[in-house]
């Protein structure tokens, strides 16, 4: 499938580049637009609503079953689903203290995060669970949801963010360590009638003007870039993130569109960015003297 799509792209890129006939160029361009529609997978992250309850339960079950069965019995997983995502889920979605975000890939819910802001004088955001459907793991869906959840918690007034993951979940622990967090302690959590240990993660210490260190290695159009999710610019559809040529973040390379995973974009002298693949845009960041 991938080979066929690459041949498809190469063929019509050739049409655009080498054919002089205007009609042929138009056909090639439209074919490439069709190619983008097939290859690019749109992503939307939004707050969950009551219509998402079934999807949340289903993804939680699939996520727990694929990750935790080595140390959680099936009846324990059933009890966890009923305990956290049972009949009270609709009420919890409407609770101002709770934050549920869902991530959609191509119009279908592919994962969700469950968080809360605690405290009065000093508020802390608690990321309690981040579940991604097994079919969407490894394609940056989880990283993007982590980034947007962190942003939402800070926007709600949290001074810091803590993440919780069962100590026996090796993949989950590695996920947080790889994306700017370090273990700060442990706590006990009850699942069904059993008690388990959770590791508590906090953001790694930052020095000077350093940004939050969530770096992801991404392959885009045959190139490998390193996307810094801590360096974001708000877009009309999704944020733009700074992309580097190396993991040490020394050489800025491009803007990575959070809506369609493309680096094909343009920025003008006023700081406006527009993604050439999906139309995501960032407004100007400074005044144009010609309008004063």
GROMACS .gro file of C-alpha atoms in nm:
model
  292
    1UNK     CA    1   0.000   0.000   0.000
    2UNK     CA    2   0.271   0.247   0.099
    3UNK     CA    3   0.477   0.162  -0.210
    4UNK     CA    4   0.176   0.219  -0.433
    5UNK     CA    5   0.105   0.556  -0.273
    6UNK     CA    6   0.467   0.661  -0.314
    7UNK     CA    7   0.452   0.571  -0.684
    8UNK     CA    8   0.125   0.765  -0.703
    9UNK     CA    9   0.286   1.072  -0.549
   10UNK     CA   10   0.600   1.047  -0.762
   11UNK     CA   11   0.396   1.013  -1.082
   12UNK     CA   12   0.187   1.321  -1.022
   13UNK     CA   13   0.471   1.523  -0.880
   14UNK     CA   14   0.628   1.455  -1.217
   15UNK     CA   15   0.315   1.581  -1.387
   16UNK     CA   16   0.329   1.906  -1.193
   17UNK     CA   17   0.701   1.959  -1.241
   18UNK     CA   18   0.753   1.857  -1.602
   19UNK     CA   19   0.433   1.887  -1.805
   20UNK     CA   20   0.385   2.221  -1.973
   21UNK     CA   21   0.019   2.173  -2.059
   22UNK     CA   22  -0.198   2.370  -1.812
   23UNK     CA   23  -0.471   2.106  -1.801
   24UNK     CA   24  -0.219   1.834  -1.722
   25UNK     CA   25  -0.074   2.046  -1.442
   26UNK     CA   26  -0.419   2.097  -1.292
   27UNK     CA   27  -0.493   1.725  -1.306
   28UNK     CA   28  -0.161   1.650  -1.141
   29UNK     CA   29  -0.226   1.904  -0.866
   30UNK     CA   30  -0.571   1.767  -0.790
   31UNK     CA   31  -0.432   1.416  -0.784
   32UNK     CA   32  -0.173   1.525  -0.530
   33UNK     CA   33  -0.446   1.684  -0.318
   34UNK     CA   34  -0.621   1.346  -0.329
   35UNK     CA   35  -0.296   1.180  -0.226
   36UNK     CA   36  -0.269   1.411   0.075
   37UNK     CA   37  -0.625   1.326   0.173
   38UNK     CA   38  -0.535   0.956   0.170
   39UNK     CA   39  -0.196   0.977   0.342
   40UNK     CA   40  -0.244   1.259   0.594
   41UNK     CA   41  -0.443   1.153   0.897
   42UNK     CA   42  -0.625   1.444   1.059
   43UNK     CA   43  -0.616   1.474   1.435
   44UNK     CA   44  -0.844   1.669   1.666
   45UNK     CA   45  -0.814   1.699   2.043
   46UNK     CA   46  -1.116   1.834   2.229
   47UNK     CA   47  -1.300   1.814   2.559
   48UNK     CA   48  -1.511   1.502   2.598
   49UNK     CA   49  -1.891   1.521   2.604
   50UNK     CA   50  -2.162   1.283   2.719
   51UNK     CA   51  -2.177   1.141   2.366
   52UNK     CA   52  -1.822   1.007   2.414
   53UNK     CA   53  -1.900   0.782   2.713
   54UNK     CA   54  -1.923   0.458   2.515
   55UNK     CA   55  -1.600   0.532   2.328
   56UNK     CA   56  -1.420   0.618   2.653
   57UNK     CA   57  -1.528   0.291   2.816
   58UNK     CA   58  -1.432   0.089   2.510
   59UNK     CA   59  -1.088   0.247   2.476
   60UNK     CA   60  -1.019   0.215   2.849
   61UNK     CA   61  -1.100  -0.156   2.832
   62UNK     CA   62  -0.890  -0.216   2.519
   63UNK     CA   63  -0.601  -0.014   2.663
   64UNK     CA   64  -0.604  -0.189   3.001
   65UNK     CA   65  -0.645  -0.532   2.844
   66UNK     CA   66  -0.352  -0.482   2.606
   67UNK     CA   67  -0.115  -0.335   2.866
   68UNK     CA   68  -0.202  -0.461   3.213
   69UNK     CA   69  -0.301  -0.826   3.172
   70UNK     CA   70   0.046  -0.939   3.280
   71UNK     CA   71  -0.027  -0.820   3.634
   72UNK     CA   72  -0.401  -0.742   3.642
   73UNK     CA   73  -0.658  -1.021   3.633
   74UNK     CA   74  -0.947  -0.986   3.390
   75UNK     CA   75  -1.196  -0.947   3.675
   76UNK     CA   76  -0.981  -0.665   3.818
   77UNK     CA   77  -0.992  -0.484   3.484
   78UNK     CA   78  -1.370  -0.528   3.474
   79UNK     CA   79  -1.393  -0.381   3.824
   80UNK     CA   80  -1.172  -0.087   3.721
   81UNK     CA   81  -1.391  -0.006   3.421
   82UNK     CA   82  -1.702  -0.013   3.639
   83UNK     CA   83  -1.532   0.187   3.914
   84UNK     CA   84  -1.399   0.469   3.695
   85UNK     CA   85  -1.612   0.466   3.381
   86UNK     CA   86  -1.945   0.324   3.494
   87UNK     CA   87  -2.281   0.496   3.534
   88UNK     CA   88  -2.123   0.797   3.706
   89UNK     CA   89  -1.906   0.885   3.404
   90UNK     CA   90  -2.162   1.125   3.254
   91UNK     CA   91  -2.178   1.322   3.579
   92UNK     CA   92  -1.799   1.330   3.603
   93UNK     CA   93  -1.771   1.469   3.250
   94UNK     CA   94  -1.987   1.761   3.362
   95UNK     CA   95  -1.785   1.822   3.681
   96UNK     CA   96  -1.581   2.144   3.654
   97UNK     CA   97  -1.304   1.989   3.862
   98UNK     CA   98  -1.248   1.705   3.614
   99UNK     CA   99  -1.085   1.732   3.272
  100UNK     CA  100  -1.143   1.468   3.006
  101UNK     CA  101  -0.984   1.523   2.665
  102UNK     CA  102  -1.042   1.291   2.370
  103UNK     CA  103  -0.822   1.263   2.063
  104UNK     CA  104  -0.985   1.184   1.729
  105UNK     CA  105  -0.804   1.035   1.432
  106UNK     CA  106  -0.998   1.063   1.108
  107UNK     CA  107  -1.320   1.135   1.296
  108UNK     CA  108  -1.303   0.843   1.540
  109UNK     CA  109  -1.200   0.860   1.906
  110UNK     CA  110  -0.855   0.702   1.939
  111UNK     CA  111  -0.774   0.785   2.300
  112UNK     CA  112  -0.849   1.003   2.600
  113UNK     CA  113  -0.687   1.157   2.907
  114UNK     CA  114  -0.840   1.189   3.252
  115UNK     CA  115  -0.713   1.472   3.474
  116UNK     CA  116  -0.804   1.707   3.755
  117UNK     CA  117  -0.676   2.027   3.917
  118UNK     CA  118  -0.634   2.001   4.295
  119UNK     CA  119  -0.548   2.258   4.563
  120UNK     CA  120  -0.657   2.614   4.636
  121UNK     CA  121  -0.361   2.843   4.709
  122UNK     CA  122  -0.120   2.631   4.508
  123UNK     CA  123  -0.289   2.430   4.234
  124UNK     CA  124  -0.147   2.113   4.080
  125UNK     CA  125  -0.269   1.935   3.770
  126UNK     CA  126  -0.299   1.558   3.810
  127UNK     CA  127  -0.292   1.350   3.492
  128UNK     CA  128  -0.451   1.033   3.626
  129UNK     CA  129  -0.487   0.821   3.312
  130UNK     CA  130  -0.387   0.850   2.949
  131UNK     CA  131  -0.537   0.574   2.736
  132UNK     CA  132  -0.460   0.524   2.367
  133UNK     CA  133  -0.623   0.251   2.161
  134UNK     CA  134  -0.360  -0.015   2.074
  135UNK     CA  135  -0.406   0.052   1.700
  136UNK     CA  136  -0.287   0.412   1.745
  137UNK     CA  137   0.016   0.360   1.964
  138UNK     CA  138   0.351   0.457   1.820
  139UNK     CA  139   0.216   0.725   1.583
  140UNK     CA  140   0.260   1.023   1.822
  141UNK     CA  141  -0.109   1.023   1.921
  142UNK     CA  142  -0.020   0.970   2.287
  143UNK     CA  143   0.251   1.236   2.286
  144UNK     CA  144   0.019   1.492   2.131
  145UNK     CA  145  -0.253   1.414   2.383
  146UNK     CA  146  -0.001   1.448   2.667
  147UNK     CA  147   0.104   1.790   2.538
  148UNK     CA  148  -0.251   1.921   2.501
  149UNK     CA  149  -0.353   1.783   2.842
  150UNK     CA  150  -0.060   1.961   3.004
  151UNK     CA  151  -0.153   2.284   2.824
  152UNK     CA  152  -0.516   2.254   2.937
  153UNK     CA  153  -0.420   2.193   3.302
  154UNK     CA  154  -0.190   2.496   3.305
  155UNK     CA  155  -0.463   2.704   3.143
  156UNK     CA  156  -0.698   2.600   3.424
  157UNK     CA  157  -0.455   2.749   3.676
  158UNK     CA  158  -0.226   2.460   3.765
  159UNK     CA  159   0.123   2.568   3.872
  160UNK     CA  160   0.269   2.226   3.796
  161UNK     CA  161   0.165   1.894   3.645
  162UNK     CA  162   0.199   1.548   3.797
  163UNK     CA  163   0.144   1.224   3.608
  164UNK     CA  164   0.051   0.889   3.761
  165UNK     CA  165   0.118   0.543   3.619
  166UNK     CA  166   0.117   0.198   3.775
  167UNK     CA  167   0.469   0.094   3.873
  168UNK     CA  168   0.435  -0.238   3.688
  169UNK     CA  169   0.351  -0.066   3.359
  170UNK     CA  170   0.701  -0.049   3.208
  171UNK     CA  171   0.586   0.110   2.883
  172UNK     CA  172   0.389   0.383   3.060
  173UNK     CA  173   0.681   0.469   3.287
  174UNK     CA  174   0.918   0.489   2.992
  175UNK     CA  175   0.668   0.711   2.807
  176UNK     CA  176   0.677   0.979   3.077
  177UNK     CA  177   1.054   0.955   3.123
  178UNK     CA  178   1.103   1.002   2.749
  179UNK     CA  179   0.884   1.311   2.734
  180UNK     CA  180   1.014   1.551   2.994
  181UNK     CA  181   0.911   1.394   3.327
  182UNK     CA  182   1.103   1.232   3.611
  183UNK     CA  183   0.984   1.008   3.894
  184UNK     CA  184   0.932   1.197   4.219
  185UNK     CA  185   0.763   0.941   4.443
  186UNK     CA  186   0.500   0.670   4.480
  187UNK     CA  187   0.149   0.627   4.616
  188UNK     CA  188  -0.103   0.348   4.663
  189UNK     CA  189  -0.418   0.314   4.451
  190UNK     CA  190  -0.709   0.074   4.488
  191UNK     CA  191  -0.838  -0.110   4.182
  192UNK     CA  192  -1.136  -0.325   4.263
  193UNK     CA  193  -1.050  -0.503   4.587
  194UNK     CA  194  -0.672  -0.489   4.534
  195UNK     CA  195  -0.407  -0.227   4.613
  196UNK     CA  196  -0.134  -0.133   4.364
  197UNK     CA  197   0.163   0.104   4.361
  198UNK     CA  198   0.162   0.405   4.132
  199UNK     CA  199   0.470   0.602   4.035
  200UNK     CA  200   0.434   0.981   4.049
  201UNK     CA  201   0.610   1.186   3.779
  202UNK     CA  202   0.682   1.558   3.772
  203UNK     CA  203   0.827   1.775   3.500
  204UNK     CA  204   1.205   1.757   3.486
  205UNK     CA  205   1.385   2.059   3.633
  206UNK     CA  206   1.435   2.338   3.380
  207UNK     CA  207   1.730   2.574   3.382
  208UNK     CA  208   1.735   2.930   3.249
  209UNK     CA  209   1.515   2.969   2.944
  210UNK     CA  210   1.492   2.597   2.870
  211UNK     CA  211   1.156   2.472   2.746
  212UNK     CA  212   0.970   2.167   2.873
  213UNK     CA  213   1.162   1.881   2.718
  214UNK     CA  214   0.905   1.674   2.531
  215UNK     CA  215   1.100   1.577   2.217
  216UNK     CA  216   0.964   1.331   1.963
  217UNK     CA  217   1.149   1.180   1.666
  218UNK     CA  218   0.917   1.201   1.365
  219UNK     CA  219   0.954   1.089   1.004
  220UNK     CA  220   0.792   1.340   0.766
  221UNK     CA  221   0.807   1.313   0.387
  222UNK     CA  222   1.115   1.092   0.407
  223UNK     CA  223   1.295   1.321   0.653
  224UNK     CA  224   1.363   1.266   1.022
  225UNK     CA  225   1.295   1.569   1.241
  226UNK     CA  226   1.280   1.619   1.617
  227UNK     CA  227   0.962   1.792   1.727
  228UNK     CA  228   0.972   1.996   2.048
  229UNK     CA  229   0.621   1.988   2.192
  230UNK     CA  230   0.726   2.235   2.460
  231UNK     CA  231   0.772   2.506   2.195
  232UNK     CA  232   0.427   2.566   2.053
  233UNK     CA  233   0.254   2.843   1.858
  234UNK     CA  234  -0.126   2.854   1.860
  235UNK     CA  235  -0.291   2.773   1.527
  236UNK     CA  236  -0.649   2.797   1.404
  237UNK     CA  237  -0.691   2.418   1.402
  238UNK     CA  238  -0.405   2.289   1.616
  239UNK     CA  239  -0.072   2.424   1.747
  240UNK     CA  240   0.244   2.448   1.539
  241UNK     CA  241   0.551   2.296   1.708
  242UNK     CA  242   0.918   2.376   1.649
  243UNK     CA  243   1.102   2.102   1.459
  244UNK     CA  244   1.478   2.053   1.477
  245UNK     CA  245   1.727   1.858   1.269
  246UNK     CA  246   1.878   1.694   1.579
  247UNK     CA  247   1.760   1.590   1.924
  248UNK     CA  248   1.988   1.845   2.095
  249UNK     CA  249   1.762   2.126   1.960
  250UNK     CA  250   2.051   2.333   1.827
  251UNK     CA  251   1.934   2.376   1.468
  252UNK     CA  252   1.577   2.489   1.413
  253UNK     CA  253   1.447   2.343   1.090
  254UNK     CA  254   1.073   2.395   1.040
  255UNK     CA  255   0.731   2.431   1.195
  256UNK     CA  256   0.550   2.100   1.250
  257UNK     CA  257   0.173   2.125   1.199
  258UNK     CA  258  -0.011   1.956   1.486
  259UNK     CA  259  -0.322   1.912   1.274
  260UNK     CA  260  -0.184   1.705   0.985
  261UNK     CA  261   0.178   1.619   1.085
  262UNK     CA  262   0.328   1.819   0.797
  263UNK     CA  263   0.630   2.049   0.778
  264UNK     CA  264   0.518   2.189   0.442
  265UNK     CA  265   0.430   2.542   0.548
  266UNK     CA  266   0.528   2.903   0.495
  267UNK     CA  267   0.592   3.197   0.731
  268UNK     CA  268   0.588   3.560   0.622
  269UNK     CA  269   0.777   3.858   0.764
  270UNK     CA  270   0.498   3.927   1.014
  271UNK     CA  271   0.525   3.581   1.169
  272UNK     CA  272   0.211   3.440   1.006
  273UNK     CA  273   0.235   3.065   0.942
  274UNK     CA  274   0.013   2.868   0.706
  275UNK     CA  275   0.027   2.493   0.654
  276UNK     CA  276   0.021   2.417   0.282
  277UNK     CA  277  -0.130   2.073   0.345
  278UNK     CA  278  -0.436   2.147   0.562
  279UNK     CA  279  -0.468   2.527   0.587
  280UNK     CA  280  -0.392   2.550   0.960
  281UNK     CA  281  -0.279   2.908   1.030
  282UNK     CA  282  -0.109   3.118   1.295
  283UNK     CA  283  -0.184   3.489   1.306
  284UNK     CA  284   0.084   3.755   1.277
  285UNK     CA  285   0.301   3.796   1.586
  286UNK     CA  286   0.400   4.160   1.529
  287UNK     CA  287   0.264   4.476   1.367
  288UNK     CA  288   0.308   4.550   1.000
  289UNK     CA  289   0.419   4.914   0.977
  290UNK     CA  290   0.224   4.957   0.653
  291UNK     CA  291  -0.101   4.932   0.850
  292UNK     CA  292  -0.010   5.194   1.112
   0.00000   0.00000   0.00000
